[in-house]
């Protein structure tokens, strides 16, 4: 099936006129790469646009004039659901495990001092940080965050894990209880939070970008602030509430409901089926090279790598 398609993920370079061309958007509409969408000729290069959230699609509409029609579709990012036993947290060392699992620029600088303050109020919490630009192969970008990483390394209440393979990370999530994510980065979706919800973590995050849509607004969600100090002051109260919520075991119904929602909406089998339905429908519309040429633009868009 895939032999009939050219699926381009965000970065358009060369186009194959013999294929059914799909643009799979992951970037923000604000990203410089996305500015091409303002050009109708560029849009005409593609038979289908796939977005990973409604929020992201609406931003492309508002900023670049992308039409509201059936040429676009929302196909969310898929996850492999965590096993049901992940909801049972062993807490073998008596600590409530709090986790951050994203690149550092997304809010780690807010989380670390907030957590240090919370340690003055709670003696049974521990923060595990899985954060590094190595996930993208950008190790040089970690250098500016080394002072922050050192604070984590030198605090007995925190552990810096850096980058680990996804399977290892998922195994850890099965033992953690709170996903702390004071995001200051506009997200088009958030697979890290979806995997945490599936593993039974209570997530604390702002209603920023696509986070409210992605999570179904089911977590301990708050309205943040662009001022980082004000954001920290808001976040600390909600993270403190989450700690008390988990300690008192009042979070169990939320755990189960969140997992049902995330696994049902974002489970990889469902997302795979939706992709197959779309691809087969496009193949019926454009069965051969001649029919695909009907969607040929006024010019073929090319740019250097």
Coordinates of C-alpha atoms in Angstrom, one line a residue:
X1 CA 0.0 0.0 0.0
X2 CA 2.7 2.5 1.0
X3 CA 4.5 2.1 -2.3
X4 CA 1.8 4.3 -3.9
X5 CA 2.5 7.2 -1.5
X6 CA 5.1 9.9 -0.7
X7 CA 4.5 10.9 2.9
X8 CA 6.5 14.0 3.8
X9 CA 6.9 14.7 7.5
X10 CA 7.0 18.5 7.9
X11 CA 10.2 19.2 5.9
X12 CA 9.4 19.4 2.1
X13 CA 12.4 18.9 -0.1
X14 CA 11.8 16.8 -3.3
X15 CA 8.5 15.7 -4.6
X16 CA 7.6 12.6 -6.6
X17 CA 5.0 13.3 -9.2
X18 CA 4.3 9.6 -9.6
X19 CA 3.1 9.2 -6.0
X20 CA 0.1 10.3 -4.0
X21 CA 1.6 13.1 -2.0
X22 CA 0.7 13.5 1.7
X23 CA 2.0 16.3 3.9
X24 CA 2.2 15.1 7.5
X25 CA 2.5 18.2 9.8
X26 CA 4.3 18.0 13.1
X27 CA 5.5 21.6 13.3
X28 CA 3.8 24.6 14.6
X29 CA 2.2 27.0 12.2
X30 CA 4.6 29.6 13.5
X31 CA 7.6 27.5 12.4
X32 CA 9.5 29.1 9.5
X33 CA 9.1 25.8 7.5
X34 CA 5.3 26.2 7.7
X35 CA 5.3 29.6 6.0
X36 CA 5.2 27.9 2.7
X37 CA 1.5 27.1 3.3
X38 CA 0.6 30.7 2.5
X39 CA 1.4 29.9 -1.1
X40 CA -1.6 28.2 -2.8
X41 CA 0.8 26.7 -5.4
X42 CA 2.7 25.0 -2.6
X43 CA -0.6 23.6 -1.2
X44 CA -1.5 22.3 -4.7
X45 CA 1.6 20.0 -4.5
X46 CA -0.3 17.6 -2.2
X47 CA -3.3 15.4 -2.3
X48 CA -3.8 15.3 1.5
X49 CA -2.7 17.2 4.6
X50 CA -2.5 15.3 7.9
X51 CA -2.4 17.1 11.2
X52 CA -1.9 15.6 14.6
X53 CA -4.4 17.8 16.5
X54 CA -7.3 20.0 15.8
X55 CA -5.5 22.9 17.6
X56 CA -2.6 22.6 15.1
X57 CA -4.9 22.5 12.1
X58 CA -6.8 25.5 13.2
X59 CA -3.5 27.4 13.6
X60 CA -2.6 26.6 10.0
X61 CA -6.1 27.9 9.0
X62 CA -5.7 31.2 10.9
X63 CA -2.1 31.9 10.0
X64 CA -1.8 30.6 6.5
X65 CA -5.3 30.5 5.1
X66 CA -5.4 26.7 4.7
X67 CA -9.0 25.9 3.5
X68 CA -11.5 24.1 5.8
X69 CA -12.2 21.2 3.5
X70 CA -11.8 17.5 3.1
X71 CA -8.3 17.8 1.8
X72 CA -7.2 18.0 5.5
X73 CA -7.6 15.4 8.2
X74 CA -6.7 15.0 11.9
X75 CA -4.8 11.8 12.7
X76 CA -3.4 11.9 16.2
X77 CA -0.1 10.5 17.2
X78 CA -0.4 6.9 18.3
X79 CA 1.0 5.2 21.4
X80 CA 1.4 1.6 22.5
X81 CA -0.8 1.4 25.6
X82 CA 0.9 0.5 28.9
X83 CA -0.2 -2.8 30.6
X84 CA -3.0 -2.7 33.1
X85 CA -0.7 -3.7 35.9
X86 CA 1.1 -0.3 35.4
X87 CA -1.8 1.2 37.4
X88 CA -0.5 -0.6 40.5
X89 CA 2.5 1.5 41.8
X90 CA 4.7 -0.5 44.1
X91 CA 6.3 2.5 45.9
X92 CA 8.9 0.1 47.3
X93 CA 11.1 2.9 48.8
X94 CA 8.2 4.7 50.3
X95 CA 8.7 7.6 47.9
X96 CA 6.1 9.2 45.6
X97 CA 7.9 9.3 42.3
X98 CA 7.5 12.4 40.1
X99 CA 8.7 12.3 36.5
X100 CA 9.7 14.7 33.7
X101 CA 10.2 13.1 30.3
X102 CA 10.7 15.8 27.7
X103 CA 13.5 18.0 26.3
X104 CA 14.7 20.7 28.8
X105 CA 13.5 23.8 27.1
X106 CA 9.8 22.8 27.6
X107 CA 9.7 23.8 31.3
X108 CA 12.4 22.0 33.3
X109 CA 13.8 25.3 34.5
X110 CA 10.5 25.9 36.2
X111 CA 10.1 22.4 37.6
X112 CA 13.5 22.1 39.3
X113 CA 13.2 25.1 41.8
X114 CA 9.5 24.3 42.4
X115 CA 10.4 20.7 43.3
X116 CA 13.2 21.9 45.6
X117 CA 10.7 24.1 47.4
X118 CA 8.2 21.2 47.7
X119 CA 10.9 19.1 49.3
X120 CA 10.8 21.5 52.2
X121 CA 7.1 20.5 52.7
X122 CA 7.3 16.8 51.8
X123 CA 9.9 14.2 52.8
X124 CA 8.5 11.4 50.7
X125 CA 8.9 12.7 47.1
X126 CA 11.5 12.1 44.5
X127 CA 12.0 13.6 41.0
X128 CA 13.3 11.6 38.1
X129 CA 14.3 13.6 35.0
X130 CA 14.6 12.0 31.6
X131 CA 15.6 15.0 29.5
X132 CA 18.2 15.5 26.7
X133 CA 18.5 16.8 23.2
X134 CA 20.2 13.5 22.4
X135 CA 16.8 12.2 21.5
X136 CA 17.1 14.4 18.3
X137 CA 20.8 13.9 17.9
X138 CA 21.5 17.4 19.0
X139 CA 23.9 16.8 21.9
X140 CA 25.5 20.2 21.5
X141 CA 22.2 21.8 22.5
X142 CA 22.5 20.2 26.0
X143 CA 25.5 22.3 26.9
X144 CA 23.4 25.4 27.8
X145 CA 21.4 23.2 30.2
X146 CA 24.3 21.6 32.0
X147 CA 24.1 23.9 35.0
X148 CA 20.5 22.9 35.4
X149 CA 21.4 19.2 35.0
X150 CA 24.1 19.6 37.6
X151 CA 21.6 20.9 40.1
X152 CA 19.6 17.8 39.6
X153 CA 22.6 15.5 39.8
X154 CA 23.7 17.1 43.1
X155 CA 20.4 16.9 44.8
X156 CA 19.6 13.6 46.7
X157 CA 15.9 14.2 46.1
X158 CA 16.4 14.2 42.3
X159 CA 17.9 11.8 39.7
X160 CA 19.0 12.9 36.2
X161 CA 18.7 10.0 33.7
X162 CA 19.4 12.0 30.5
X163 CA 18.3 10.1 27.4
X164 CA 17.2 6.5 27.6
X165 CA 15.6 4.2 25.0
X166 CA 11.8 4.4 24.9
X167 CA 11.3 0.9 26.2
X168 CA 13.4 1.6 29.3
X169 CA 11.5 4.9 29.9
X170 CA 8.1 3.1 29.6
X171 CA 9.2 0.5 32.2
X172 CA 10.1 3.4 34.6
X173 CA 6.7 5.1 34.0
X174 CA 5.1 1.9 35.2
X175 CA 6.6 2.7 38.7
X176 CA 6.0 6.4 38.7
X177 CA 2.9 8.3 40.0
X178 CA 3.0 11.9 38.8
X179 CA 4.0 13.5 35.5
X180 CA 5.1 17.1 36.2
X181 CA 5.0 19.2 33.0
X182 CA 5.0 23.0 33.5
X183 CA 5.2 23.5 29.8
X184 CA 6.3 26.8 28.4
X185 CA 6.6 25.4 24.8
X186 CA 3.7 25.4 22.4
X187 CA 2.9 21.8 21.7
X188 CA 1.1 20.5 18.6
X189 CA 0.5 17.3 20.6
X190 CA 2.4 15.5 23.4
X191 CA 3.2 11.9 23.2
X192 CA 5.2 12.0 26.4
X193 CA 2.0 13.0 28.3
X194 CA -0.1 10.4 26.5
X195 CA 2.4 7.6 27.5
X196 CA 2.3 8.9 31.1
X197 CA -1.5 8.9 31.3
X198 CA -1.6 5.4 29.8
X199 CA 0.8 4.2 32.5
X200 CA -1.4 5.6 35.2
X201 CA 0.4 8.8 36.1
X202 CA -1.5 11.9 37.3
X203 CA -0.3 14.7 35.0
X204 CA 0.1 18.3 36.1
X205 CA 0.3 20.7 33.1
X206 CA -1.0 24.0 31.8
X207 CA -3.7 24.6 29.2
X208 CA -1.0 25.7 26.7
X209 CA -1.1 24.9 23.0
X210 CA -2.6 21.5 22.2
X211 CA -2.1 20.1 25.7
X212 CA -5.7 20.6 26.8
X213 CA -7.0 18.9 23.7
X214 CA -4.4 16.1 23.8
X215 CA -5.1 15.2 27.4
X216 CA -8.9 15.6 27.1
X217 CA -8.5 18.2 30.0
X218 CA -8.7 15.2 32.3
X219 CA -5.6 15.9 34.4
X220 CA -4.7 18.4 37.0
X221 CA -4.6 21.2 34.4
X222 CA -4.2 24.9 35.2
X223 CA -4.0 28.2 33.5
X224 CA -0.4 29.3 33.3
X225 CA 1.3 32.6 32.7
X226 CA 4.0 33.8 30.2
X227 CA 5.9 35.2 33.1
X228 CA 8.0 32.3 34.3
X229 CA 8.0 33.4 38.0
X230 CA 4.2 33.7 37.9
X231 CA 4.0 30.4 36.2
X232 CA 6.1 28.7 38.9
X233 CA 3.9 30.2 41.6
X234 CA 0.8 28.7 39.9
X235 CA 2.4 25.4 39.2
X236 CA 3.7 24.8 42.7
X237 CA 0.2 24.8 44.1
X238 CA -1.1 22.3 41.6
X239 CA 1.9 20.0 41.9
X240 CA 1.5 20.1 45.7
X241 CA -2.2 19.2 45.3
X242 CA -1.2 16.3 43.1
X243 CA 1.2 15.0 45.7
X244 CA -1.5 15.1 48.4
X245 CA -4.0 13.6 46.0
X246 CA -1.7 10.6 45.3
X247 CA -0.6 10.2 48.9
X248 CA -4.3 10.0 50.1
X249 CA -5.0 7.5 47.2
X250 CA -7.8 9.7 45.9
X251 CA -6.3 9.5 42.4
X252 CA -7.3 5.9 41.6
X253 CA -10.6 6.7 39.8
X254 CA -8.7 9.4 37.7
X255 CA -6.0 6.8 36.9
X256 CA -8.4 4.4 35.4
X257 CA -10.6 6.9 33.6
X258 CA -7.5 8.6 32.0
X259 CA -6.1 5.3 30.9
X260 CA -9.4 4.3 29.3
X261 CA -9.5 7.6 27.5
X262 CA -6.0 7.7 26.2
X263 CA -5.8 4.0 25.2
X264 CA -9.1 4.2 23.4
X265 CA -8.4 7.5 21.5
X266 CA -4.6 7.2 20.9
X267 CA -4.0 3.5 20.9
X268 CA -1.7 2.6 18.0
X269 CA -4.1 0.0 16.6
X270 CA -6.9 2.6 16.2
X271 CA -4.5 5.2 14.7
X272 CA -3.1 2.5 12.3
X273 CA -6.6 1.6 11.1
X274 CA -7.5 5.3 10.5
X275 CA -4.4 5.7 8.4
X276 CA -5.2 2.6 6.4
X277 CA -8.7 3.8 5.7
X278 CA -7.4 7.2 4.5
X279 CA -4.7 5.7 2.3
X280 CA -7.0 3.2 0.7
X281 CA -9.5 6.0 0.0
X282 CA -6.8 8.1 -1.7
X283 CA -5.7 5.1 -3.7
X284 CA -9.2 4.7 -5.1
X285 CA -9.2 8.4 -6.1
X286 CA -5.7 8.3 -7.6
X287 CA -5.1 4.7 -8.8
X288 CA -2.4 5.4 -11.3
X289 CA 0.3 8.0 -12.3
X290 CA -2.0 9.7 -14.8
X291 CA -4.7 10.4 -12.2
X292 CA -2.1 11.6 -9.7
X293 CA -0.9 14.1 -12.3
X294 CA -4.4 15.8 -12.1
X295 CA -3.3 17.2 -8.8
X296 CA -0.1 18.5 -10.3
X297 CA 0.6 22.1 -9.3
X298 CA 1.6 25.0 -11.5
X299 CA 5.2 24.3 -10.5
X300 CA 7.0 21.6 -8.5
X301 CA 8.2 23.1 -5.2
X302 CA 11.9 22.4 -4.4
X303 CA 14.3 23.7 -1.9
X304 CA 17.8 22.8 -0.9
X305 CA 18.3 20.6 2.2

